[in-house]
Coordinates of C-alpha atoms and ligand atoms in Angstrom, one line a residue:
M121 CA 0.0 0.0 0.0
T122 CA 1.3 3.4 -0.8
S123 CA 1.4 6.1 1.8
H124 CA -1.0 8.9 1.4
Q125 CA 0.2 12.5 1.1
P126 CA -2.5 14.9 2.5
R127 CA -3.5 17.7 0.0
P128 CA -5.2 20.6 1.8
A129 CA -7.7 22.8 0.1
T130 CA -9.5 26.1 1.0
A131 CA -12.9 27.5 0.1
H132 CA -13.5 31.3 0.1
R133 CA -16.8 33.2 0.3
S134 CA -18.2 33.2 -3.3
S135 CA -21.3 34.5 -5.0
G136 CA -23.2 33.9 -8.2
L137 CA -22.5 30.3 -8.9
S138 CA -23.9 29.7 -12.4
G139 CA -24.0 27.1 -15.2
S140 CA -24.7 23.5 -15.7
A141 CA -23.1 20.9 -13.3
T142 CA -22.2 17.6 -14.9
I143 CA -22.3 15.0 -12.1
P144 CA -20.4 11.6 -12.6
G145 CA -22.2 8.3 -12.6
D146 CA -23.7 6.8 -9.5
K147 CA -21.2 5.1 -7.2
S148 CA -23.6 2.4 -6.0
V149 CA -24.8 1.5 -9.4
S150 CA -21.2 1.5 -10.9
H151 CA -19.9 -1.0 -8.3
R152 CA -22.9 -3.3 -8.9
A153 CA -22.7 -3.0 -12.7
L154 CA -19.1 -4.4 -12.6
I155 CA -20.1 -7.2 -10.3
F156 CA -23.2 -8.2 -12.1
G157 CA -21.3 -8.1 -15.4
T158 CA -18.8 -10.5 -13.9
L159 CA -21.6 -12.9 -12.8
A160 CA -23.4 -12.9 -16.2
V161 CA -22.3 -15.1 -19.0
G162 CA -21.2 -13.0 -22.0
E163 CA -20.6 -9.3 -22.6
T164 CA -22.1 -6.6 -20.5
R165 CA -21.7 -3.0 -21.7
V166 CA -21.8 -0.1 -19.3
T167 CA -21.9 3.6 -20.1
G168 CA -21.6 6.5 -17.7
L169 CA -19.5 4.4 -15.2
L170 CA -18.1 6.5 -12.4
E171 CA -14.3 6.4 -12.9
G172 CA -13.4 7.2 -9.3
E173 CA -10.9 5.3 -7.3
D174 CA -13.4 3.2 -5.4
V175 CA -15.0 1.9 -8.6
L176 CA -11.7 1.4 -10.4
G177 CA -10.7 -0.7 -7.4
T178 CA -13.7 -2.9 -8.0
A179 CA -12.9 -3.2 -11.7
Q180 CA -9.4 -4.4 -10.8
A181 CA -10.9 -6.8 -8.3
M182 CA -13.2 -8.3 -11.0
R183 CA -10.2 -8.9 -13.2
A184 CA -8.5 -10.7 -10.2
F185 CA -11.5 -13.0 -10.1
G186 CA -11.1 -13.8 -13.8
A187 CA -13.5 -11.5 -15.6
Q188 CA -12.2 -9.5 -18.6
V189 CA -12.9 -5.9 -17.8
I190 CA -12.1 -3.4 -20.6
R191 CA -12.4 0.4 -20.8
T192 CA -13.5 1.3 -24.3
D193 CA -14.0 5.0 -23.9
R194 CA -14.6 7.6 -21.2
G195 CA -17.1 6.0 -18.9
A196 CA -17.7 3.2 -21.3
W197 CA -16.7 -0.3 -20.2
T198 CA -17.3 -3.9 -21.2
I199 CA -17.2 -6.9 -18.9
H200 CA -16.9 -10.5 -20.2
G201 CA -18.4 -12.4 -17.3
L202 CA -17.9 -15.8 -16.0
G203 CA -21.3 -16.8 -14.8
V204 CA -22.7 -17.3 -11.3
G205 CA -20.2 -19.8 -9.6
G206 CA -17.6 -19.3 -12.3
L207 CA -15.2 -17.1 -10.2
M208 CA -11.5 -18.0 -10.2
E209 CA -9.3 -17.7 -7.1
P210 CA -7.3 -14.4 -7.1
E211 CA -3.6 -14.8 -7.1
D212 CA -2.9 -11.8 -4.8
V213 CA -4.5 -9.7 -2.1
I214 CA -7.5 -7.6 -3.2
D215 CA -6.9 -4.0 -2.1
C216 CA -10.3 -2.2 -2.1
G217 CA -8.7 1.2 -1.1
N218 CA -11.3 3.4 0.6
A219 CA -14.3 1.5 -0.6
G220 CA -16.6 -0.1 2.0
T221 CA -19.2 -0.9 -0.7
G222 CA -16.6 -2.5 -2.9
V223 CA -15.1 -4.8 -0.3
R224 CA -18.5 -5.8 1.2
L225 CA -20.2 -6.5 -2.0
I226 CA -17.2 -8.5 -3.4
M227 CA -17.0 -10.6 -0.2
G228 CA -20.7 -11.4 -0.7
M229 CA -20.1 -12.3 -4.4
M230 CA -17.4 -14.9 -3.6
A231 CA -18.8 -16.3 -0.3
T232 CA -20.6 -19.2 -1.9
C233 CA -17.8 -20.1 -4.4
P234 CA -15.1 -22.7 -3.4
I235 CA -12.2 -20.2 -3.4
S236 CA -10.3 -18.1 -1.0
A237 CA -9.4 -14.4 -1.2
T238 CA -7.6 -12.0 1.1
F239 CA -8.9 -8.4 1.3
T240 CA -7.4 -5.2 2.6
G241 CA -7.9 -1.5 2.2
D242 CA -6.6 2.0 3.3
A243 CA -6.4 3.2 6.9
S244 CA -10.1 4.2 6.8
L245 CA -11.4 0.9 5.5
R246 CA -9.2 -1.1 7.9
R247 CA -11.0 0.6 10.8
R248 CA -14.5 -0.3 9.5
P249 CA -16.6 -3.2 10.8
M250 CA -16.7 -6.3 8.5
G251 CA -18.5 -8.5 11.1
R252 CA -21.9 -7.2 9.8
I253 CA -21.0 -9.0 6.5
L254 CA -19.2 -12.0 7.9
D255 CA -22.0 -12.9 10.3
P256 CA -24.5 -13.7 7.5
L257 CA -21.9 -15.0 5.1
R258 CA -21.0 -17.7 7.7
L259 CA -24.6 -18.9 7.6
F260 CA -24.0 -19.8 4.0
G261 CA -21.0 -21.8 5.0
A262 CA -18.2 -19.4 4.4
T263 CA -15.3 -19.0 6.9
S264 CA -13.0 -16.2 7.6
M265 CA -9.8 -15.4 9.4
G266 CA -8.8 -11.8 10.1
R267 CA -7.9 -9.3 12.8
D268 CA -9.8 -9.1 16.0
G269 CA -13.2 -7.4 15.8
G270 CA -13.7 -8.4 12.2
L271 CA -11.3 -5.9 10.8
L272 CA -9.4 -6.0 7.5
P273 CA -7.1 -7.5 6.4
L274 CA -9.0 -10.8 6.4
T275 CA -9.1 -13.9 4.3
L276 CA -12.5 -15.3 3.3
R277 CA -12.9 -18.9 2.3
G278 CA -16.1 -19.4 0.3
A279 CA -18.5 -22.3 1.0
A280 CA -17.8 -25.4 -1.1
D281 CA -21.3 -26.6 -0.4
P282 CA -23.4 -23.5 0.3
V283 CA -26.9 -23.5 1.8
P284 CA -29.4 -20.7 1.3
V285 CA -30.1 -18.4 4.1
E286 CA -33.0 -16.3 5.6
Y287 CA -31.6 -13.2 7.2
A288 CA -33.2 -10.2 8.9
L289 CA -30.8 -7.2 8.7
P290 CA -29.8 -6.1 12.2
V291 CA -28.8 -2.6 10.8
P292 CA -30.4 -0.7 7.9
S293 CA -27.6 -1.4 5.3
A294 CA -27.8 -1.8 1.6
Q295 CA -24.3 -3.2 1.7
V296 CA -25.2 -6.0 4.0
K297 CA -28.4 -6.7 2.1
S298 CA -26.5 -6.8 -1.2
A299 CA -23.7 -9.0 0.2
V300 CA -26.4 -11.5 1.3
L301 CA -28.1 -11.4 -2.1
F302 CA -24.9 -11.8 -4.0
A303 CA -24.0 -14.8 -1.9
G304 CA -27.5 -16.1 -2.4
L305 CA -27.0 -16.2 -6.1
N306 CA -24.7 -19.2 -5.9
A307 CA -26.6 -21.0 -3.1
P308 CA -29.2 -23.6 -4.2
G309 CA -32.8 -22.8 -3.3
E310 CA -34.3 -19.6 -2.0
T311 CA -32.4 -16.9 0.0
V312 CA -34.5 -14.4 1.9
V313 CA -33.5 -11.0 3.2
I314 CA -35.8 -9.0 5.5
E315 CA -35.2 -5.3 6.1
R316 CA -37.2 -3.3 8.5
E317 CA -36.5 0.0 6.7
A318 CA -36.1 0.2 3.0
T319 CA -32.5 0.9 1.9
R320 CA -31.3 1.6 -1.6
D321 CA -32.7 -1.0 -3.9
H322 CA -30.2 -1.0 -6.9
T323 CA -29.2 -4.6 -6.3
E324 CA -32.8 -5.8 -6.4
R325 CA -33.5 -3.7 -9.6
M326 CA -30.4 -5.1 -11.3
L327 CA -31.1 -8.7 -10.2
H328 CA -34.4 -8.3 -12.0
G329 CA -32.7 -6.7 -15.0
F330 CA -30.1 -9.5 -15.3
G331 CA -32.9 -12.1 -15.3
A332 CA -32.7 -13.5 -11.8
E333 CA -35.9 -14.6 -10.1
V334 CA -36.4 -12.0 -7.4
A335 CA -39.6 -11.0 -5.6
V336 CA -40.0 -8.0 -3.2
E337 CA -42.9 -7.7 -0.9
D338 CA -43.8 -5.0 1.7
L339 CA -45.1 -6.9 4.8
P340 CA -45.7 -5.7 8.4
E341 CA -42.3 -7.0 9.4
G342 CA -40.6 -5.0 6.6
R343 CA -39.5 -5.4 3.0
V344 CA -39.0 -9.1 2.2
I345 CA -36.7 -10.0 -0.7
R346 CA -36.8 -13.5 -2.0
L347 CA -34.1 -14.7 -4.5
R348 CA -34.0 -18.0 -6.3
G349 CA -30.3 -19.3 -6.4
R350 CA -28.2 -20.4 -9.3
P351 CA -29.9 -18.5 -12.1
E352 CA -28.1 -17.9 -15.4
L353 CA -27.7 -14.1 -15.5
R354 CA -28.0 -12.6 -19.0
P355 CA -25.6 -9.8 -19.9
Q356 CA -27.1 -6.3 -20.1
T357 CA -26.4 -2.9 -21.4
I358 CA -26.4 -0.5 -18.5
A359 CA -26.5 3.4 -18.6
V360 CA -25.5 4.4 -15.1
P361 CA -27.6 7.3 -13.8
R362 CA -25.9 10.4 -12.3
D363 CA -25.2 10.2 -8.6
P364 CA -27.7 12.1 -6.3
S365 CA -25.2 11.9 -3.5
S366 CA -22.5 13.7 -5.5
A367 CA -25.1 16.1 -6.9
A368 CA -25.8 17.2 -3.3
F369 CA -22.5 19.1 -3.2
P370 CA -23.1 21.6 -6.0
V371 CA -26.7 21.8 -5.0
V372 CA -25.9 22.8 -1.5
A373 CA -23.1 25.1 -2.7
A374 CA -25.6 27.0 -4.8
L375 CA -27.9 27.3 -1.8
I376 CA -25.0 28.7 0.3
A377 CA -23.4 31.1 -2.2
E378 CA -25.5 34.2 -2.6
G379 CA -27.0 35.0 -6.1
S380 CA -26.4 31.5 -7.4
E381 CA -28.5 29.7 -10.0
I382 CA -27.4 26.4 -11.4
V383 CA -28.8 23.4 -13.3
V384 CA -27.9 19.9 -12.4
P385 CA -29.0 17.6 -15.2
N386 CA -30.0 13.9 -15.2
I387 CA -30.0 13.2 -11.5
C388 CA -31.2 9.8 -10.3
L389 CA -34.1 10.4 -7.9
N390 CA -34.8 6.8 -6.9
P391 CA -37.0 7.2 -3.8
T392 CA -34.5 5.1 -1.8
R393 CA -31.9 7.8 -2.5
A394 CA -33.7 11.1 -2.7
G395 CA -34.4 11.9 1.0
L396 CA -32.1 15.0 0.9
Y397 CA -34.1 16.7 -1.8
Q398 CA -37.3 16.3 0.2
T399 CA -35.5 17.7 3.2
L400 CA -34.2 20.7 1.3
A401 CA -37.7 21.5 0.1
E402 CA -39.0 21.4 3.7
M403 CA -36.2 23.8 4.6
G404 CA -37.5 26.2 2.0
A405 CA -34.9 25.7 -0.7
D406 CA -35.8 26.8 -4.2
I407 CA -35.2 23.6 -6.3
V408 CA -37.3 22.7 -9.3
H409 CA -37.4 19.2 -10.7
D410 CA -37.5 19.8 -14.5
N411 CA -38.3 17.2 -17.1
P412 CA -39.0 14.2 -14.8
R413 CA -38.6 11.0 -16.7
E414 CA -37.5 7.3 -16.4
E415 CA -34.0 6.3 -17.6
G416 CA -32.5 2.8 -17.3
G417 CA -35.2 1.8 -14.9
E418 CA -34.6 4.7 -12.5
P419 CA -36.6 8.0 -12.1
V420 CA -34.4 10.9 -13.3
A421 CA -34.9 14.7 -13.4
D422 CA -32.9 17.9 -14.1
L423 CA -32.6 20.0 -11.0
R424 CA -32.7 23.8 -11.2
V425 CA -31.4 25.4 -7.9
R426 CA -31.7 29.0 -7.0
H427 CA -30.2 30.8 -4.0
G428 CA -32.6 33.0 -2.2
G429 CA -35.1 33.3 0.7
T430 CA -34.4 32.3 4.2
L431 CA -33.8 28.6 4.9
R432 CA -35.4 27.3 8.1
G433 CA -34.0 24.6 10.4
I434 CA -36.2 21.5 10.5
E435 CA -36.4 18.1 12.3
V436 CA -35.4 15.4 9.8
P437 CA -37.7 12.4 10.4
P438 CA -35.4 9.6 11.6
D439 CA -37.1 7.1 9.2
R440 CA -35.9 9.1 6.3
A441 CA -32.2 8.3 7.2
P442 CA -31.6 5.4 4.9
S443 CA -32.7 7.4 1.9
M444 CA -30.1 10.2 2.6
I445 CA -27.6 8.5 4.8
D446 CA -24.6 9.9 2.9
E447 CA -26.0 13.4 2.7
Y448 CA -26.0 14.3 6.5
P449 CA -22.6 15.9 6.5
V450 CA -23.4 18.3 3.7
L451 CA -26.9 18.9 5.1
A452 CA -25.3 19.8 8.5
C453 CA -23.1 22.3 6.7
L454 CA -26.1 23.9 5.0
A455 CA -28.1 23.9 8.3
A456 CA -25.5 26.3 9.7
Y457 CA -26.9 28.9 7.2
A458 CA -30.5 28.2 8.1
E459 CA -32.4 30.0 10.8
G460 CA -33.0 27.8 13.9
D461 CA -32.2 24.2 14.8
T462 CA -31.9 21.4 12.4
V463 CA -32.4 18.1 14.3
M464 CA -30.9 15.0 12.8
R465 CA -31.5 11.8 14.8
G466 CA -31.5 8.0 14.1
I467 CA -28.2 8.3 12.2
G468 CA -25.9 6.2 14.4
E469 CA -24.7 4.4 11.2
L470 CA -22.8 7.6 10.4
R471 CA -20.3 6.6 13.0
V472 CA -19.1 3.6 10.9
K473 CA -18.7 5.3 7.5
E474 CA -15.4 6.3 5.9
S475 CA -15.0 8.2 9.2
D476 CA -17.1 8.7 12.3
R477 CA -19.1 11.3 10.4
I478 CA -21.0 12.6 13.5
A479 CA -17.8 13.3 15.3
A480 CA -16.1 14.7 12.2
V481 CA -19.0 17.1 11.3
V482 CA -19.3 18.3 14.9
A483 CA -15.6 19.0 15.2
G484 CA -15.5 20.7 11.8
L485 CA -18.5 22.9 12.5
R486 CA -17.2 24.0 15.9
A487 CA -13.8 24.8 14.4
N488 CA -15.7 27.3 12.1
G489 CA -17.8 28.9 14.8
V490 CA -21.0 27.0 14.4
E491 CA -22.9 25.8 17.5
V492 CA -23.8 22.1 17.4
T493 CA -25.0 19.5 19.9
E494 CA -23.6 16.0 19.6
E495 CA -25.8 13.0 20.5
P496 CA -24.9 9.3 20.5
D497 CA -26.9 8.7 17.3
G498 CA -27.5 12.2 16.0
M499 CA -26.7 15.9 16.1
I500 CA -28.5 19.2 16.3
V501 CA -27.1 22.2 14.3
H502 CA -28.0 25.5 15.8
G503 CA -28.2 27.6 12.7
T504 CA -28.0 31.4 12.7
G505 CA -27.8 32.1 9.0
K506 CA -24.1 33.1 9.4
V507 CA -20.8 31.2 9.6
S508 CA -17.6 32.9 10.8
G509 CA -15.3 30.2 9.3
G510 CA -11.5 30.5 9.6
G511 CA -11.1 26.9 10.8
T512 CA -9.2 23.9 9.5
V513 CA -11.2 20.7 9.3
A514 CA -9.8 17.2 9.9
T515 CA -11.3 15.0 7.1
H516 CA -10.0 11.5 8.3
L517 CA -9.7 10.1 4.7
D518 CA -13.4 10.9 4.1
H519 CA -14.3 12.3 0.7
R520 CA -17.8 13.5 1.9
I521 CA -16.3 15.4 4.9
A522 CA -13.9 17.2 2.6
M523 CA -16.6 18.2 0.0
S524 CA -19.1 19.2 2.7
F525 CA -16.7 21.6 4.4
L526 CA -15.5 23.1 1.1
C527 CA -19.2 23.9 0.5
L528 CA -19.5 25.4 4.0
G529 CA -16.6 27.8 3.2
L530 CA -18.5 29.4 0.2
G531 CA -20.6 31.5 2.5
A532 CA -18.4 32.0 5.5
D533 CA -16.8 35.3 6.6
K534 CA -13.3 33.8 6.7
P535 CA -12.0 30.9 4.5
V536 CA -12.5 27.3 5.5
T537 CA -9.7 24.8 5.0
V538 CA -9.9 21.1 4.8
D539 CA -6.7 19.2 5.7
D540 CA -7.0 16.7 2.8
A541 CA -9.0 17.0 -0.4
G542 CA -7.2 13.9 -1.9
P543 CA -10.0 11.4 -1.0
I544 CA -12.5 13.3 -3.1
A545 CA -11.1 11.3 -6.0
T546 CA -12.7 8.2 -4.6
S547 CA -16.2 9.3 -5.6
F548 CA -16.1 12.6 -7.5
P549 CA -12.7 13.1 -9.3
S550 CA -14.1 16.1 -11.3
F551 CA -15.3 18.0 -8.1
M552 CA -12.6 20.7 -7.9
G553 CA -12.8 21.4 -11.7
L554 CA -16.6 21.5 -11.7
M555 CA -16.8 23.8 -8.7
H556 CA -14.2 26.1 -10.3
T557 CA -16.3 26.2 -13.5
L558 CA -19.4 27.1 -11.6
G559 CA -17.5 30.0 -10.1
A560 CA -16.8 28.7 -6.6
G561 CA -13.7 30.0 -4.9
I562 CA -12.1 26.7 -4.0
E563 CA -8.4 26.1 -4.5
A564 CA -5.7 23.7 -3.5
A565 CA -4.0 25.2 -0.5
Ligands
S3P154 C1 -24.1 1.9 -0.2 C2 -24.8 1.8 1.0 C3 -24.6 2.7 2.1 C4 -23.9 4.0 1.7 C5 -22.7 3.8 0.8 C6 -23.1 3.0 -0.5 C7 -24.3 0.9 -1.3 O1 -23.9 2.1 3.1 O2 -23.5 4.7 2.8 O3 -22.1 5.0 0.4 O4 -23.9 1.2 -2.5 O5 -24.9 -0.1 -1.0 P1 -24.5 1.1 4.2 O6 -25.0 -0.1 3.5 O7 -23.4 0.8 5.2 O8 -25.6 1.9 4.8

């Protein structure tokens, strides 16, 4: 593993952001497109793939398991898949870098194949819990050996004789749900996953698209997903929609920088992902959804965002958390510019993301003169409409902490610095260039 050189960046108060913001492909869909392509027999074609470090790591991993993965043009990739159960044993350690989604989904994918693989990642990923994946994968018959507490690096030995599983998710996690479903693909019979709260459903949509027998039912105990194992997956052509979680940054930037008006075209507004946009509307933000339509099985619209009016603090309903789980850091930064308290609860999962995002946001806001109350599974931002700024934010190898606080700086009296903008390349490599084009005063320090 190479050592990481921090690259600080600073955001200055800016006004009048304008233009059209091109957002890269959705990270969740991009990881899954590469994995499904590997599990289908024949050639899957993908356009609009996110070419960020996390997804490139998954592409490399799919090659290590024997798939032919070829980049044909910008964002255009083909995958010659091996079929469910056709994976080969990697010859070397799989390094998933910063990518929790990558490593967890890949472990699920191989857990019911009679091969072993060793996984590792960067300092952030090596701190993140893998027990939540290993517990259900053991039920299929997989075994693992790693550091205490289920931490990477670890070696997973897939089940030679897998059995199907019924699993109720103990935490609302699309990664855990997806790992179980990927493992279920190579188990004979029916694998069942029950989730109390609906999490992002890209895996279910793609299982259906690739021809697996999958049924989803809303029952009193939650969403029940039934998957019939050992299907022959048919290769697909996939147009990856643009990432609503990445779009959140220019959208919030335009709501912070006075006199802004921007357009953000083609954003995926899948209801399991769009909670932030509902929250922003409740705060009084001026965002119009133009041209709503369906593309590649996902609802899509062009967002028109205008700065103006006073934003109000609100209480975000805790049951909305799964549909905006990655957006709380940037929402908390915006909340500093709203009048009154923004209450965010039921978000304990934020503590096990790329960083402890509750702790990182609280520390970053306080360093910039914003009052905030920390709770075990939440935070309350006491917004006054003004941010003094002048602080340096510790980003802990977390791309979303870096981008959120660069947005905070666009309205602050004094510049806001983040200690490391390098990890932004994991999910949004064009972020700095795009913000510059829109007129934001963000620069490498
Ligand atoms: C993801 C699920 C979420 C999210 C992550 C991407 C996915 O994680 O935070 O950025 O693609 O399945 P959890 O499953 O841990 O909630």
